[in-house]
């Protein structure tokens, strides 16, 4: 443990910025939103590139599995490295900002380098591994520093920051499509590399710690990695497993909602539906984040999961055109897309008497979410292939999506059950 010497006479004592209010706190929130949007929003817009790579040379002769691996690898690494980075930044907090800037340079070089790629393995290495690895270093400091700036309004602030993913997922497909159609793939990637470097670089100036960063000298002991007893606690396990099940419900919809819409409507309708789905997630992040500051977060989880299940079973299940697809995209997008806004408060709760270790519990939950990001689409793809273009009967499950819709709704219902278990576990821990 660090021992702070008594301030010497004439030494300036740093005055801390206000908690939960003030220009600096909300500047941090706004800049965190930008970082989240540029890192995660671009990652969740990979479907645009996947479609382009599949239909244009030199990548159109490659298998769809290998092309899809570009986005899957990036997503898996970005979720999976969170715990490692949390431990690293806890031990070397004085190097965190340096690591952010180095990661931004690496992100820029990988995105720029991918514009010269001619083989899919090069895309996997640069646009997949490179962006996934550097993206984690860029956005995780936002999550680590969030508890320093917000306490009572942490849910609202976290919801606003997380909404950056939804905004990026709504806007970026239109921008990327326009760039691909007008300047081609190579210059699209180069332009995006410069855009990301400039916008994220500016945002980094607002992503600053509220508390003084400890200084370490040669030979001085650094803090040991926090013990991982949190991962054995019933509260952490129940919450993280519930988040895993929720991911099994969310990721298949985010992947297949556009392709389903194209089978029962027009390509333009599919674009609008995807935009509605992502933009509804923005609203859901803010509203559910606000609610977690007013009510116990397990009940917000229950609201999100039950509403998502009903939307999947009835709206998506019986959808045969835009009349039901539009409300499904809005309701499911808001409720399921906003689910992760409960994470900041839950992470502090899981950390127990050491809220400063919330970043560790947050990182552990992210690893569970990463598992669902891989498993969910795989299971849905198998179910979709098995269903082919059949209908389950009585107009339910058009174009072979019936089993996928039941899988999504069932996982959402299971999330509701998990939310009740989290509430009971939380109550038992508190007593």
Coordinates of C-alpha atoms in Angstrom, one line a residue:
X1 CA 0.0 0.0 0.0
X2 CA 1.3 3.5 -0.8
X3 CA 2.0 5.8 2.1
X4 CA 1.4 9.5 1.4
X5 CA 3.7 11.9 3.2
X6 CA 2.2 14.9 5.0
X7 CA 2.2 17.9 2.7
X8 CA 5.2 20.2 3.2
X9 CA 4.8 23.9 3.9
X10 CA 4.2 25.8 0.7
X11 CA 3.1 22.6 -1.2
X12 CA 0.1 23.1 -3.4
X13 CA -2.7 20.8 -2.6
X14 CA -4.8 19.7 -5.6
X15 CA -8.5 20.4 -5.3
X16 CA -10.6 17.5 -6.6
X17 CA -13.3 18.2 -9.2
X18 CA -16.9 17.8 -8.1
X19 CA -18.4 14.3 -8.1
X20 CA -21.6 13.7 -10.2
X21 CA -21.7 17.3 -11.4
X22 CA -19.7 20.0 -13.0
X23 CA -18.2 20.7 -16.4
X24 CA -15.3 18.3 -16.0
X25 CA -17.5 15.4 -15.0
X26 CA -19.9 15.8 -17.9
X27 CA -17.0 16.5 -20.3
X28 CA -15.6 13.1 -19.3
X29 CA -19.0 11.6 -20.0
X30 CA -19.2 13.2 -23.5
X31 CA -15.7 12.2 -24.4
X32 CA -16.3 8.7 -23.2
X33 CA -19.3 8.6 -25.5
X34 CA -17.1 9.5 -28.4
X35 CA -14.5 6.9 -27.7
X36 CA -17.3 4.2 -27.2
X37 CA -18.9 5.3 -30.5
X38 CA -15.7 5.2 -32.6
X39 CA -14.4 1.9 -31.1
X40 CA -17.5 -0.2 -30.6
X41 CA -19.7 1.5 -33.2
X42 CA -17.3 0.7 -36.0
X43 CA -16.9 -2.9 -34.7
X44 CA -20.6 -3.4 -34.8
X45 CA -20.8 -2.0 -38.3
X46 CA -18.6 -4.7 -39.8
X47 CA -21.6 -6.2 -41.5
X48 CA -21.2 -3.5 -44.2
X49 CA -17.7 -4.6 -44.9
X50 CA -18.7 -8.3 -44.8
X51 CA -21.3 -7.7 -47.5
X52 CA -18.7 -5.8 -49.6
X53 CA -16.0 -8.3 -49.2
X54 CA -18.4 -11.1 -50.2
X55 CA -19.4 -9.5 -53.5
X56 CA -16.3 -7.6 -54.6
X57 CA -12.8 -8.7 -55.6
X58 CA -10.2 -9.6 -54.5
X59 CA -12.0 -11.2 -51.4
X60 CA -15.2 -12.5 -53.1
X61 CA -13.5 -15.8 -53.9
X62 CA -12.9 -16.5 -50.2
X63 CA -15.3 -18.5 -48.0
X64 CA -18.0 -16.6 -46.0
X65 CA -16.7 -18.2 -42.9
X66 CA -13.2 -16.7 -43.3
X67 CA -14.7 -13.3 -44.2
X68 CA -17.0 -13.3 -41.2
X69 CA -13.9 -14.3 -39.0
X70 CA -12.5 -10.8 -39.5
X71 CA -15.3 -9.2 -37.4
X72 CA -15.7 -12.2 -35.0
X73 CA -12.0 -12.1 -34.1
X74 CA -12.1 -8.4 -33.4
X75 CA -15.2 -8.7 -31.2
X76 CA -13.8 -11.7 -29.4
X77 CA -10.4 -10.1 -28.6
X78 CA -12.0 -6.8 -27.5
X79 CA -14.2 -8.5 -25.0
X80 CA -11.7 -11.1 -23.9
X81 CA -8.8 -8.8 -23.2
X82 CA -10.8 -6.6 -20.7
X83 CA -9.7 -8.6 -17.6
X84 CA -6.1 -8.6 -18.6
X85 CA -6.1 -4.9 -19.3
X86 CA -7.9 -4.2 -16.0
X87 CA -5.2 -6.0 -14.0
X88 CA -2.4 -4.3 -16.1
X89 CA -3.8 -0.8 -15.6
X90 CA -4.3 -1.4 -11.9
X91 CA -0.6 -2.3 -11.6
X92 CA 0.6 0.4 -13.9
X93 CA -1.9 3.3 -13.6
X94 CA 0.8 5.9 -14.5
X95 CA 1.1 4.3 -17.9
X96 CA -2.6 4.1 -18.7
X97 CA -2.8 7.3 -20.7
X98 CA 0.4 6.5 -22.6
X99 CA -1.1 3.1 -23.5
X100 CA -4.2 4.8 -24.8
X101 CA -2.2 7.0 -27.2
X102 CA 0.0 4.1 -28.3
X103 CA -3.1 2.1 -29.0
X104 CA -4.6 4.9 -31.1
X105 CA -1.5 4.9 -33.2
X106 CA -1.7 1.1 -33.6
X107 CA -5.4 1.3 -34.4
X108 CA -4.6 3.9 -37.1
X109 CA -1.8 1.9 -38.6
X110 CA -3.9 -1.3 -38.7
X111 CA -6.8 0.4 -40.3
X112 CA -4.6 2.1 -42.8
X113 CA -2.7 -1.1 -43.5
X114 CA -5.9 -3.0 -44.1
X115 CA -6.6 -0.7 -47.1
X116 CA -3.6 -2.4 -48.8
X117 CA -4.7 -6.0 -48.0
X118 CA -5.2 -8.4 -50.9
X119 CA -5.8 -11.6 -48.8
X120 CA -8.4 -12.4 -46.2
X121 CA -5.8 -13.5 -43.7
X122 CA -4.3 -10.0 -43.9
X123 CA -7.7 -8.6 -43.1
X124 CA -8.0 -11.0 -40.1
X125 CA -4.6 -9.9 -38.9
X126 CA -5.1 -6.1 -39.4
X127 CA -8.9 -5.4 -39.3
X128 CA -9.6 -8.2 -36.8
X129 CA -6.7 -8.8 -34.4
X130 CA -5.1 -5.4 -34.7
X131 CA -8.3 -3.3 -34.2
X132 CA -9.6 -5.7 -31.5
X133 CA -6.4 -5.6 -29.5
X134 CA -5.8 -1.8 -29.8
X135 CA -9.5 -1.0 -29.3
X136 CA -9.5 -2.5 -25.8
X137 CA -6.6 -0.3 -24.7
X138 CA -8.5 2.7 -26.1
X139 CA -11.9 2.3 -24.5
X140 CA -11.3 0.4 -21.2
X141 CA -9.8 3.4 -19.4
X142 CA -13.2 5.1 -19.8
X143 CA -14.8 2.3 -17.8
X144 CA -12.0 2.3 -15.2
X145 CA -12.3 6.1 -14.6
X146 CA -16.1 6.2 -14.6
X147 CA -16.5 5.5 -10.9
X148 CA -14.1 8.3 -10.1
X149 CA -16.4 10.9 -11.7
X150 CA -19.9 9.5 -11.0
X151 CA -21.5 7.8 -8.0
X152 CA -25.2 8.6 -7.6
X153 CA -25.5 9.3 -11.3
X154 CA -23.3 6.4 -12.4
X155 CA -26.1 4.6 -14.1
X156 CA -27.1 7.6 -16.2
X157 CA -23.5 8.4 -17.1
X158 CA -22.8 4.8 -18.0
X159 CA -26.0 4.7 -20.1
X160 CA -24.9 7.8 -22.0
X161 CA -21.4 6.4 -22.7
X162 CA -22.7 3.0 -23.7
X163 CA -25.2 4.7 -26.1
X164 CA -22.2 5.6 -28.2
X165 CA -22.2 2.1 -29.6
X166 CA -25.8 2.6 -30.7
X167 CA -25.2 5.9 -32.3
X168 CA -22.2 4.5 -34.2
X169 CA -24.3 1.5 -35.2
X170 CA -27.0 3.8 -36.5
X171 CA -24.9 6.4 -38.3
X172 CA -21.8 4.5 -39.5
X173 CA -23.5 2.0 -41.8
X174 CA -24.9 4.9 -43.9
X175 CA -21.5 6.7 -43.9
X176 CA -19.6 3.6 -44.8
X177 CA -22.0 2.6 -47.5
X178 CA -21.7 6.1 -49.0
X179 CA -17.9 6.0 -48.9
X180 CA -17.7 2.5 -50.4
X181 CA -20.0 3.5 -53.2
X182 CA -18.2 6.7 -54.0
X183 CA -14.5 6.2 -53.3
X184 CA -14.2 2.4 -53.0
X185 CA -12.8 0.1 -50.2
X186 CA -9.2 1.4 -50.1
X187 CA -10.0 5.0 -49.6
X188 CA -12.9 4.3 -47.3
X189 CA -10.5 2.5 -44.9
X190 CA -7.9 5.3 -45.2
X191 CA -10.5 8.1 -44.6
X192 CA -11.9 6.2 -41.7
X193 CA -8.5 5.8 -40.2
X194 CA -7.9 9.5 -40.2
X195 CA -11.4 10.3 -38.9
X196 CA -10.9 7.8 -36.0
X197 CA -7.5 9.2 -35.2
X198 CA -8.7 12.8 -35.1
X199 CA -12.0 12.4 -33.3
X200 CA -10.8 9.8 -30.7
X201 CA -7.6 11.8 -30.1
X202 CA -9.6 14.9 -29.3
X203 CA -11.8 12.9 -27.0
X204 CA -8.8 11.5 -25.1
X205 CA -8.1 14.9 -23.7
X206 CA -11.4 14.7 -21.8
X207 CA -10.9 11.1 -20.6
X208 CA -8.8 12.1 -17.5
X209 CA -8.7 10.8 -14.0
X210 CA -10.5 12.8 -11.3
X211 CA -8.1 11.5 -8.6
X212 CA -4.3 12.1 -8.6
X213 CA -2.4 9.3 -10.4
X214 CA 0.2 7.7 -8.1
X215 CA 3.8 8.1 -9.1
X216 CA 6.2 5.2 -8.7
X217 CA 10.0 5.3 -8.7
X218 CA 12.6 2.7 -9.5
X219 CA 12.7 0.0 -6.9
X220 CA 9.3 1.0 -5.4
X221 CA 6.8 -1.8 -5.1
X222 CA 3.7 -1.5 -7.3
X223 CA 0.3 -2.7 -6.1
X224 CA -0.3 -6.4 -6.6
X225 CA -3.0 -7.6 -8.8
X226 CA -6.3 -7.7 -6.9
X227 CA -7.4 -11.0 -5.6
X228 CA -10.0 -12.8 -7.7
X229 CA -12.3 -13.8 -4.9
X230 CA -15.0 -11.7 -6.5
X231 CA -15.3 -14.3 -9.3
X232 CA -16.3 -16.9 -6.7
X233 CA -19.0 -14.8 -5.1
X234 CA -22.6 -15.8 -5.8
X235 CA -23.6 -12.3 -6.8
X236 CA -20.9 -12.0 -9.4
X237 CA -21.6 -15.5 -10.8
X238 CA -25.3 -15.0 -10.9
X239 CA -25.0 -11.6 -12.6
X240 CA -22.4 -12.6 -15.1
X241 CA -24.2 -15.8 -16.1
X242 CA -27.4 -13.8 -16.6
X243 CA -25.5 -11.4 -18.8
X244 CA -24.2 -14.4 -20.8
X245 CA -27.7 -15.6 -21.4
X246 CA -28.9 -12.1 -22.3
X247 CA -26.1 -12.0 -24.9
X248 CA -27.4 -15.2 -26.4
X249 CA -30.7 -13.4 -27.0
X250 CA -29.2 -10.1 -28.2
X251 CA -26.4 -11.0 -30.6
X252 CA -28.5 -13.2 -33.0
X253 CA -31.0 -10.4 -33.5
X254 CA -28.3 -7.8 -34.1
X255 CA -26.8 -10.2 -36.7
X256 CA -29.9 -11.4 -38.5
X257 CA -32.6 -8.7 -38.2
X258 CA -31.5 -7.1 -41.5
X259 CA -31.3 -10.3 -43.5
X260 CA -34.7 -11.4 -42.1
X261 CA -36.3 -8.1 -43.2
X262 CA -34.9 -8.5 -46.7
X263 CA -36.7 -11.9 -47.0
X264 CA -40.1 -10.4 -46.2
X265 CA -39.6 -6.8 -47.4
X266 CA -37.3 -4.6 -49.4
X267 CA -33.5 -3.9 -49.0
X268 CA -34.5 -0.3 -48.1
X269 CA -36.8 -1.5 -45.4
X270 CA -34.0 -3.7 -44.0
X271 CA -31.7 -0.6 -43.8
X272 CA -34.3 1.4 -42.0
X273 CA -35.1 -1.5 -39.6
X274 CA -31.4 -1.9 -38.8
X275 CA -31.1 1.8 -38.1
X276 CA -34.2 1.8 -35.9
X277 CA -32.8 -1.2 -34.0
X278 CA -29.5 0.5 -33.3
X279 CA -31.0 4.0 -32.5
X280 CA -33.5 2.4 -30.1
X281 CA -30.5 1.0 -28.3
X282 CA -29.3 4.5 -27.7
X283 CA -32.6 5.5 -26.1
X284 CA -32.7 2.3 -24.1
X285 CA -29.2 2.8 -22.7
X286 CA -30.1 6.2 -21.4
X287 CA -33.5 5.3 -20.0
X288 CA -32.4 2.0 -18.3
X289 CA -29.3 3.7 -17.0
X290 CA -31.4 6.4 -15.4
X291 CA -33.7 3.8 -13.9
X292 CA -30.8 1.9 -12.3
X293 CA -30.1 5.1 -10.4
X294 CA -33.7 5.1 -9.1
X295 CA -34.4 1.4 -8.6
X296 CA -32.5 -1.7 -7.8
X297 CA -30.8 -2.8 -11.0
X298 CA -32.1 -6.5 -10.9
X299 CA -35.6 -5.2 -11.4
X300 CA -34.4 -3.1 -14.4
X301 CA -32.9 -6.3 -15.8
X302 CA -36.2 -8.1 -15.3
X303 CA -38.1 -5.3 -17.1
X304 CA -35.6 -5.4 -20.0
X305 CA -35.7 -9.2 -20.3
X306 CA -39.4 -9.8 -20.1
X307 CA -40.2 -7.0 -22.5
X308 CA -37.5 -8.4 -24.9
X309 CA -39.0 -11.9 -24.7
X310 CA -42.5 -10.8 -25.4
X311 CA -41.3 -8.8 -28.4
X312 CA -39.3 -11.8 -29.8
X313 CA -42.1 -14.3 -29.3
X314 CA -45.0 -12.2 -30.6
X315 CA -43.8 -9.3 -32.8
X316 CA -40.8 -11.0 -34.5
X317 CA -42.4 -14.5 -34.4
X318 CA -45.6 -13.4 -36.4
X319 CA -43.9 -10.7 -38.5
X320 CA -44.6 -11.1 -42.2
X321 CA -43.8 -7.5 -43.2
X322 CA -42.9 -4.0 -41.9
X323 CA -46.0 -3.7 -39.8
X324 CA -44.6 -5.9 -37.0
X325 CA -40.9 -5.7 -37.8
X326 CA -40.7 -1.9 -37.1
X327 CA -42.2 -2.1 -33.5
X328 CA -40.1 -5.2 -32.8
X329 CA -36.9 -3.4 -33.8
X330 CA -37.8 -0.4 -31.6
X331 CA -38.9 -2.4 -28.5
X332 CA -36.3 -5.1 -28.6
X333 CA -33.6 -2.7 -29.6
X334 CA -34.4 -0.4 -26.7
X335 CA -34.9 -3.1 -24.0
X336 CA -32.2 -5.6 -25.0
X337 CA -29.8 -3.1 -26.4
X338 CA -30.0 -1.0 -23.2
X339 CA -29.4 -4.0 -20.9
X340 CA -25.7 -3.2 -20.5
X341 CA -26.4 0.1 -18.8
X342 CA -26.9 -1.8 -15.5
X343 CA -23.3 -3.0 -15.6
X344 CA -21.6 0.0 -13.9
X345 CA -23.8 -0.2 -10.8
X346 CA -23.7 -4.0 -10.8
X347 CA -19.9 -4.0 -11.0
X348 CA -19.6 -1.8 -7.9
X349 CA -22.1 -4.0 -6.1
X350 CA -20.1 -7.2 -7.0
X351 CA -17.0 -5.5 -5.7
X352 CA -18.6 -5.3 -2.3
X353 CA -16.6 -3.3 0.3
X354 CA -13.9 -2.4 -2.3
X355 CA -15.8 -0.4 -4.9
X356 CA -12.4 0.7 -6.3
X357 CA -12.1 -2.8 -7.7
X358 CA -15.3 -2.5 -9.8
X359 CA -13.3 -2.5 -13.0
X360 CA -12.2 -6.0 -12.2
X361 CA -15.7 -7.3 -11.8
X362 CA -16.8 -5.4 -14.8
X363 CA -14.0 -7.0 -16.8
X364 CA -15.0 -10.5 -15.6
X365 CA -18.6 -9.9 -16.8
X366 CA -17.3 -8.7 -20.1
X367 CA -15.6 -12.1 -20.6
X368 CA -18.9 -13.8 -20.1
X369 CA -20.5 -11.5 -22.6
X370 CA -17.8 -12.3 -25.1
X371 CA -18.6 -15.9 -24.9
X372 CA -22.2 -15.2 -25.8
X373 CA -21.1 -13.0 -28.7
X374 CA -19.5 -16.0 -30.3
X375 CA -21.9 -18.8 -29.2
X376 CA -25.1 -16.9 -29.9
X377 CA -24.6 -16.3 -33.7
X378 CA -23.2 -19.9 -34.1
X379 CA -26.3 -21.5 -32.5
X380 CA -28.6 -19.2 -34.5
X381 CA -26.9 -20.1 -37.7
X382 CA -27.3 -23.8 -37.1
X383 CA -31.0 -23.3 -36.2
X384 CA -31.5 -21.1 -39.3
X385 CA -29.8 -23.7 -41.6
X386 CA -32.0 -26.5 -40.1
X387 CA -35.1 -24.4 -40.6
X388 CA -34.3 -23.6 -44.2
X389 CA -37.2 -21.5 -45.7
X390 CA -39.9 -23.3 -43.8
X391 CA -42.6 -21.9 -41.5
X392 CA -43.6 -23.5 -38.2
X393 CA -47.3 -23.1 -38.9
X394 CA -50.1 -20.5 -38.5
X395 CA -47.8 -17.9 -40.0
X396 CA -45.2 -18.2 -37.2
X397 CA -41.5 -18.1 -38.1
X398 CA -41.4 -16.8 -41.6
X399 CA -38.5 -17.7 -43.9
X400 CA -37.1 -20.4 -41.6
X401 CA -36.5 -18.1 -38.7
X402 CA -39.0 -19.7 -36.3
X403 CA -36.4 -21.7 -34.3
X404 CA -34.2 -18.6 -34.1
X405 CA -37.1 -16.5 -32.8
X406 CA -38.0 -19.1 -30.2
X407 CA -34.3 -19.4 -29.2
X408 CA -34.0 -15.6 -28.8
X409 CA -37.3 -15.3 -26.8
X410 CA -36.4 -18.3 -24.6
X411 CA -33.0 -16.8 -23.7
X412 CA -34.7 -13.5 -22.9
X413 CA -37.1 -15.3 -20.6
X414 CA -34.2 -17.2 -19.0
X415 CA -32.5 -13.8 -18.4
X416 CA -35.6 -12.7 -16.5
X417 CA -35.3 -15.7 -14.3
X418 CA -31.6 -14.9 -13.8
X419 CA -32.6 -11.4 -12.8
X420 CA -34.8 -12.7 -10.0
X421 CA -31.9 -14.9 -8.8
X422 CA -29.6 -11.9 -8.9
X423 CA -32.1 -9.9 -6.8
X424 CA -32.4 -12.7 -4.3
X425 CA -28.6 -13.1 -4.1
X426 CA -28.1 -9.4 -3.7
X427 CA -30.6 -9.3 -0.9
X428 CA -28.9 -12.3 0.9
X429 CA -25.5 -10.6 0.6
X430 CA -26.9 -7.3 2.0
X431 CA -28.4 -9.1 5.0

